[in-house]
């Protein structure tokens, strides 16, 4: 614990050193937040275009349609549709959720919550943001190439992603962008892991760390181990596309000796399954903390929660085959992967029960971060349960590549991670920017988002169960799907409403950051973790004196507390 | 590193920074191992699903140049180790051994280029199928890392001064050393798997 003490450097003075090339983990965290919100907007717009096409086929996309697709009079063209779902998926996963939960809150929270002055390697941290920007530029550049951006799906399966499937530069740029982003995330992971191990304040054992830090740390470990696997896949794909190697080309395309398109799928999902845990673990950690903070009760079974998260992290490395049941895998393998996947339900059930145990009989304060956290409990429960159908070989053979899958993964990844991100943003706003967001509008935002979200993703599961295939430009050319048009229209209206309600968030956020006069207190939520012992917004170099930790992060209701207070700071020792 | 740790002149700060940087380096090496492990996984798949190896129309790569590469890279690991020891006991011969390492690193890159040229003169190009794809791509990827590591050797030039402080530069020496040895091990595994078998 605290292997050494970081020195306090002078605060930067120029605009560039303060906001652009900052070494400060707090500024880098905010940079990632803006970056993520920007991409969330772009990816969200693309989702709306996809949905518009499904609900109103052949009608021009409102307002910006004519400008974007002049050749078709504003209607989304079929090839563009493929590009849209590809870029939407890619952007949401790698450029919105990842930077917000891991980049922004990882950077912002880890040093503050463990009582450190900064990350272990500030320069590396600075680089990780700028490399991420480079990657974003590479990705978006694809949109302006003659044949358009990548269109082979966010999984980029060959042969769709080989030169034969997509001859344009867009797919090459996509692959490079993901590779470069992998480098950025690895830099982050190195920092997170090292910082958590060596810079915890004196007295802070691993189980005294807030569960948010647990989630972020486990995510960093998964990132460090599995991003290079995707990196290897991307590297070989780029070689195939640029230098003419034959790793993923089979048959006629490869003149002699033959490659194997399925190999890419293996490599992709060896990374891809852990990736969904990479995304969800920080949200789990944050929600586990917030539930306790707002139920004014110690987190129920906090140690078990941390250990369940660890178990899930370990198990997540051996279940990737459940994404490939339909790829001629040996039944022996599909059975094994099914069994392994099912084992994940055990630790998941433990910590889900712990969540419920935490709020059970709590004196719950329904502030906006709590609403969003409860939202996560709800949507993640649905996502987890529907996962069982996809983990089971027999049901997956039918459901695979239908909208049921899309509904399931949006519940787990999109809905719960997104709500977790919002919970975190509302909660740490005072510490990050020194002001609180408006509670009333936060709640309006929550309810519309929650209703919209369930309309969308529940609807997707329903049409998927009825057999609607995903990634089709116009599914209604199939007769049996014609009757699903009304539900699709309903899904789209839910999406439009949910999309519009995000404007409330953006205005609330921008207003609180730039225009709000009224300052937040140092500890407006009355919480005992270390970041709430210092002023809001947190000063340069966080802690003047490195704190000494005496107790865990969720100590509520100690009878020896004096005054009105029901919580105890981590630096306090009460008998 | 253990000899350094036990020396009584160490203070908490120095040990702390040593451990911190070695944890970070370990994470980096884990990521690079996973990269190469994934490549080798790909190789394994092709190797065991193919009835004959090398596939029809290819001969094995002549072992002469890869063997030279192996010897060169093994020697460079030794010279680096020697340099590291001498740096710690502040012996001025360290210059010589870092110099050897740099030269051997360069020679390794030359042997790789000779290998690629040799394959080309035999009419084997990377586009010709899965076998040359593997040989070329894997050696490229490894060589790219060697180039980076070789450039990092120049970052050690400040350690060559006579009166340099060991304490302020030791982490740099250890970490670059770990990376250098690591690339040697990766090459050895590649030599055994893709060239010998
Ligand atoms: C909340 C608003 C959102 C809506 C309305 C929405 C809608 C859609 C639609 C319609 C598709 C295409 C399904 C298909 O036919 O293949 C899709 C795909 C996808 N979405 Fe979303 N989405 C939203 C948010 C998100 C978020 C936040 C994420 C990030 C985790 C995400 C990740 C994905 C992925 C990975 C795909 C698959 C793309 C592919 O098929 O290659 N979405 N989404
Ligand atoms: Cu999975």
PDB file of N, CA, C and O in Angstrom, chain A residues 429-462:
ATOM      1  N   UNK A 429     -20.796  14.228 -10.804  1.00  0.00           N
ATOM      2  CA  UNK A 429     -20.814  15.580 -11.364  1.00  0.00           C
ATOM      3  C   UNK A 429     -20.247  16.636 -10.399  1.00  0.00           C
ATOM      4  O   UNK A 429     -19.366  17.410 -10.789  1.00  0.00           O
ATOM      5  N   UNK A 430     -20.712  16.686  -9.140  1.00  0.00           N
ATOM      6  CA  UNK A 430     -20.182  17.734  -8.246  1.00  0.00           C
ATOM      7  C   UNK A 430     -18.670  17.606  -8.056  1.00  0.00           C
ATOM      8  O   UNK A 430     -17.976  18.624  -8.024  1.00  0.00           O
ATOM      9  N   UNK A 431     -18.177  16.381  -7.972  1.00  0.00           N
ATOM     10  CA  UNK A 431     -16.730  16.239  -7.759  1.00  0.00           C
ATOM     11  C   UNK A 431     -15.961  16.595  -9.019  1.00  0.00           C
ATOM     12  O   UNK A 431     -14.868  17.154  -8.970  1.00  0.00           O
ATOM     13  N   UNK A 432     -16.558  16.303 -10.187  1.00  0.00           N
ATOM     14  CA  UNK A 432     -15.845  16.564 -11.439  1.00  0.00           C
ATOM     15  C   UNK A 432     -15.895  18.030 -11.821  1.00  0.00           C
ATOM     16  O   UNK A 432     -14.916  18.616 -12.230  1.00  0.00           O
ATOM     17  N   UNK A 433     -17.098  18.635 -11.736  1.00  0.00           N
ATOM     18  CA  UNK A 433     -17.238  19.980 -12.267  1.00  0.00           C
ATOM     19  C   UNK A 433     -17.639  21.006 -11.218  1.00  0.00           C
ATOM     20  O   UNK A 433     -17.785  22.179 -11.517  1.00  0.00           O
ATOM     21  N   UNK A 434     -17.866  20.549  -9.986  1.00  0.00           N
ATOM     22  CA  UNK A 434     -18.150  21.503  -8.926  1.00  0.00           C
ATOM     23  C   UNK A 434     -19.594  21.957  -8.842  1.00  0.00           C
ATOM     24  O   UNK A 434     -19.927  22.793  -8.018  1.00  0.00           O
ATOM     25  N   UNK A 435     -20.456  21.432  -9.721  1.00  0.00           N
ATOM     26  CA  UNK A 435     -21.864  21.809  -9.642  1.00  0.00           C
ATOM     27  C   UNK A 435     -22.723  20.547  -9.713  1.00  0.00           C
ATOM     28  O   UNK A 435     -22.274  19.510 -10.150  1.00  0.00           O
ATOM     29  N   UNK A 436     -23.960  20.676  -9.258  1.00  0.00           N
ATOM     30  CA  UNK A 436     -24.888  19.556  -9.357  1.00  0.00           C
ATOM     31  C   UNK A 436     -25.741  19.745 -10.604  1.00  0.00           C
ATOM     32  O   UNK A 436     -26.047  20.871 -10.998  1.00  0.00           O
ATOM     33  N   UNK A 437     -26.175  18.625 -11.184  1.00  0.00           N
ATOM     34  CA  UNK A 437     -27.126  18.749 -12.273  1.00  0.00           C
ATOM     35  C   UNK A 437     -28.521  18.897 -11.678  1.00  0.00           C
ATOM     36  O   UNK A 437     -28.769  18.499 -10.548  1.00  0.00           O
ATOM     37  N   UNK A 438     -29.427  19.441 -12.487  1.00  0.00           N
ATOM     38  CA  UNK A 438     -30.778  19.663 -12.006  1.00  0.00           C
ATOM     39  C   UNK A 438     -31.496  18.331 -11.772  1.00  0.00           C
ATOM     40  O   UNK A 438     -31.614  17.507 -12.676  1.00  0.00           O
ATOM     41  N   UNK A 439     -31.954  18.133 -10.527  1.00  0.00           N
ATOM     42  CA  UNK A 439     -32.560  16.852 -10.170  1.00  0.00           C
ATOM     43  C   UNK A 439     -33.869  16.593 -10.908  1.00  0.00           C
ATOM     44  O   UNK A 439     -34.123  15.479 -11.361  1.00  0.00           O
ATOM     45  N   UNK A 440     -34.674  17.628 -11.035  1.00  0.00           N
ATOM     46  CA  UNK A 440     -35.969  17.424 -11.679  1.00  0.00           C
ATOM     47  C   UNK A 440     -35.790  16.906 -13.101  1.00  0.00           C
ATOM     48  O   UNK A 440     -36.351  15.892 -13.496  1.00  0.00           O
ATOM     49  N   UNK A 441     -34.928  17.605 -13.866  1.00  0.00           N
ATOM     50  CA  UNK A 441     -34.738  17.196 -15.255  1.00  0.00           C
ATOM     51  C   UNK A 441     -34.006  15.859 -15.333  1.00  0.00           C
ATOM     52  O   UNK A 441     -34.216  15.076 -16.261  1.00  0.00           O
ATOM     53  N   UNK A 442     -33.182  15.591 -14.327  1.00  0.00           N
ATOM     54  CA  UNK A 442     -32.513  14.286 -14.303  1.00  0.00           C
ATOM     55  C   UNK A 442     -33.548  13.186 -14.189  1.00  0.00           C
ATOM     56  O   UNK A 442     -33.464  12.154 -14.858  1.00  0.00           O
ATOM     57  N   UNK A 443     -34.561  13.420 -13.356  1.00  0.00           N
ATOM     58  CA  UNK A 443     -35.577  12.381 -13.175  1.00  0.00           C
ATOM     59  C   UNK A 443     -36.447  12.237 -14.418  1.00  0.00           C
ATOM     60  O   UNK A 443     -36.794  11.122 -14.806  1.00  0.00           O
ATOM     61  N   UNK A 444     -36.770  13.393 -15.027  1.00  0.00           N
ATOM     62  CA  UNK A 444     -37.528  13.308 -16.284  1.00  0.00           C
ATOM     63  C   UNK A 444     -36.723  12.494 -17.294  1.00  0.00           C
ATOM     64  O   UNK A 444     -37.233  11.579 -17.949  1.00  0.00           O
ATOM     65  N   UNK A 445     -35.437  12.814 -17.391  1.00  0.00           N
ATOM     66  CA  UNK A 445     -34.549  12.094 -18.302  1.00  0.00           C
ATOM     67  C   UNK A 445     -34.577  10.603 -17.984  1.00  0.00           C
ATOM     68  O   UNK A 445     -34.689   9.761 -18.874  1.00  0.00           O
ATOM     69  N   UNK A 446     -34.507  10.277 -16.704  1.00  0.00           N
ATOM     70  CA  UNK A 446     -34.496   8.862 -16.328  1.00  0.00           C
ATOM     71  C   UNK A 446     -35.749   8.149 -16.798  1.00  0.00           C
ATOM     72  O   UNK A 446     -35.696   7.122 -17.460  1.00  0.00           O
ATOM     73  N   UNK A 447     -36.912   8.733 -16.488  1.00  0.00           N
ATOM     74  CA  UNK A 447     -38.146   7.997 -16.784  1.00  0.00           C
ATOM     75  C   UNK A 447     -38.370   7.837 -18.273  1.00  0.00           C
ATOM     76  O   UNK A 447     -38.736   6.761 -18.740  1.00  0.00           O
ATOM     77  N   UNK A 448     -38.099   8.896 -19.037  1.00  0.00           N
ATOM     78  CA  UNK A 448     -38.308   8.741 -20.485  1.00  0.00           C
ATOM     79  C   UNK A 448     -37.327   7.720 -21.047  1.00  0.00           C
ATOM     80  O   UNK A 448     -37.681   6.846 -21.842  1.00  0.00           O
ATOM     81  N   UNK A 449     -36.068   7.817 -20.597  1.00  0.00           N
ATOM     82  CA  UNK A 449     -35.070   6.874 -21.086  1.00  0.00           C
ATOM     83  C   UNK A 449     -35.479   5.448 -20.755  1.00  0.00           C
ATOM     84  O   UNK A 449     -35.436   4.551 -21.596  1.00  0.00           O
ATOM     85  N   UNK A 450     -35.895   5.253 -19.530  1.00  0.00           N
ATOM     86  CA  UNK A 450     -36.236   3.918 -19.063  1.00  0.00           C
ATOM     87  C   UNK A 450     -37.414   3.340 -19.847  1.00  0.00           C
ATOM     88  O   UNK A 450     -37.374   2.189 -20.276  1.00  0.00           O
ATOM     89  N   UNK A 451     -38.433   4.174 -20.046  1.00  0.00           N
ATOM     90  CA  UNK A 451     -39.599   3.673 -20.776  1.00  0.00           C
ATOM     91  C   UNK A 451     -39.229   3.418 -22.242  1.00  0.00           C
ATOM     92  O   UNK A 451     -39.519   2.356 -22.805  1.00  0.00           O
ATOM     93  N   UNK A 452     -38.502   4.372 -22.836  1.00  0.00           N
ATOM     94  CA  UNK A 452     -38.110   4.224 -24.229  1.00  0.00           C
ATOM     95  C   UNK A 452     -37.276   2.983 -24.437  1.00  0.00           C
ATOM     96  O   UNK A 452     -37.537   2.153 -25.315  1.00  0.00           O
ATOM     97  N   UNK A 453     -36.304   2.845 -23.573  1.00  0.00           N
ATOM     98  CA  UNK A 453     -35.377   1.717 -23.645  1.00  0.00           C
ATOM     99  C   UNK A 453     -36.094   0.371 -23.618  1.00  0.00           C
ATOM    100  O   UNK A 453     -35.827  -0.522 -24.420  1.00  0.00           O
ATOM    101  N   UNK A 454     -37.015   0.230 -22.700  1.00  0.00           N
ATOM    102  CA  UNK A 454     -37.725  -1.038 -22.614  1.00  0.00           C
ATOM    103  C   UNK A 454     -38.642  -1.240 -23.809  1.00  0.00           C
ATOM    104  O   UNK A 454     -38.779  -2.369 -24.292  1.00  0.00           O
ATOM    105  N   UNK A 455     -39.232  -0.148 -24.294  1.00  0.00           N
ATOM    106  CA  UNK A 455     -40.035  -0.267 -25.503  1.00  0.00           C
ATOM    107  C   UNK A 455     -39.191  -0.799 -26.641  1.00  0.00           C
ATOM    108  O   UNK A 455     -39.594  -1.713 -27.376  1.00  0.00           O
ATOM    109  N   UNK A 456     -37.983  -0.251 -26.776  1.00  0.00           N
ATOM    110  CA  UNK A 456     -37.114  -0.668 -27.882  1.00  0.00           C
ATOM    111  C   UNK A 456     -36.688  -2.120 -27.716  1.00  0.00           C
ATOM    112  O   UNK A 456     -36.911  -2.971 -28.578  1.00  0.00           O
ATOM    113  N   UNK A 457     -36.058  -2.407 -26.585  1.00  0.00           N
ATOM    114  CA  UNK A 457     -35.359  -3.687 -26.507  1.00  0.00           C
ATOM    115  C   UNK A 457     -36.309  -4.843 -26.216  1.00  0.00           C
ATOM    116  O   UNK A 457     -36.090  -5.955 -26.691  1.00  0.00           O
ATOM    117  N   UNK A 458     -37.388  -4.571 -25.465  1.00  0.00           N
ATOM    118  CA  UNK A 458     -38.393  -5.618 -25.283  1.00  0.00           C
ATOM    119  C   UNK A 458     -39.028  -5.919 -26.640  1.00  0.00           C
ATOM    120  O   UNK A 458     -39.208  -7.075 -27.020  1.00  0.00           O
ATOM    121  N   UNK A 459     -39.319  -4.833 -27.373  1.00  0.00           N
ATOM    122  CA  UNK A 459     -39.890  -5.005 -28.712  1.00  0.00           C
ATOM    123  C   UNK A 459     -38.972  -5.844 -29.590  1.00  0.00           C
ATOM    124  O   UNK A 459     -39.427  -6.746 -30.310  1.00  0.00           O
ATOM    125  N   UNK A 460     -37.679  -5.569 -29.529  1.00  0.00           N
ATOM    126  CA  UNK A 460     -36.735  -6.328 -30.342  1.00  0.00           C
ATOM    127  C   UNK A 460     -36.790  -7.812 -29.996  1.00  0.00           C
ATOM    128  O   UNK A 460     -36.729  -8.679 -30.862  1.00  0.00           O
ATOM    129  N   UNK A 461     -36.892  -8.101 -28.681  1.00  0.00           N
ATOM    130  CA  UNK A 461     -36.919  -9.506 -28.294  1.00  0.00           C
ATOM    131  C   UNK A 461     -38.181 -10.188 -28.792  1.00  0.00           C
ATOM    132  O   UNK A 461     -38.145 -11.343 -29.209  1.00  0.00           O
ATOM    133  N   UNK A 462     -39.273  -9.433 -28.776  1.00  0.00           N
ATOM    134  CA  UNK A 462     -40.527 -10.027 -29.237  1.00  0.00           C
ATOM    135  C   UNK A 462     -40.448 -10.357 -30.726  1.00  0.00           C
ATOM    136  O   UNK A 462     -40.700 -11.488 -31.148  1.00  0.00           O
TER     137      UNK A 462
END
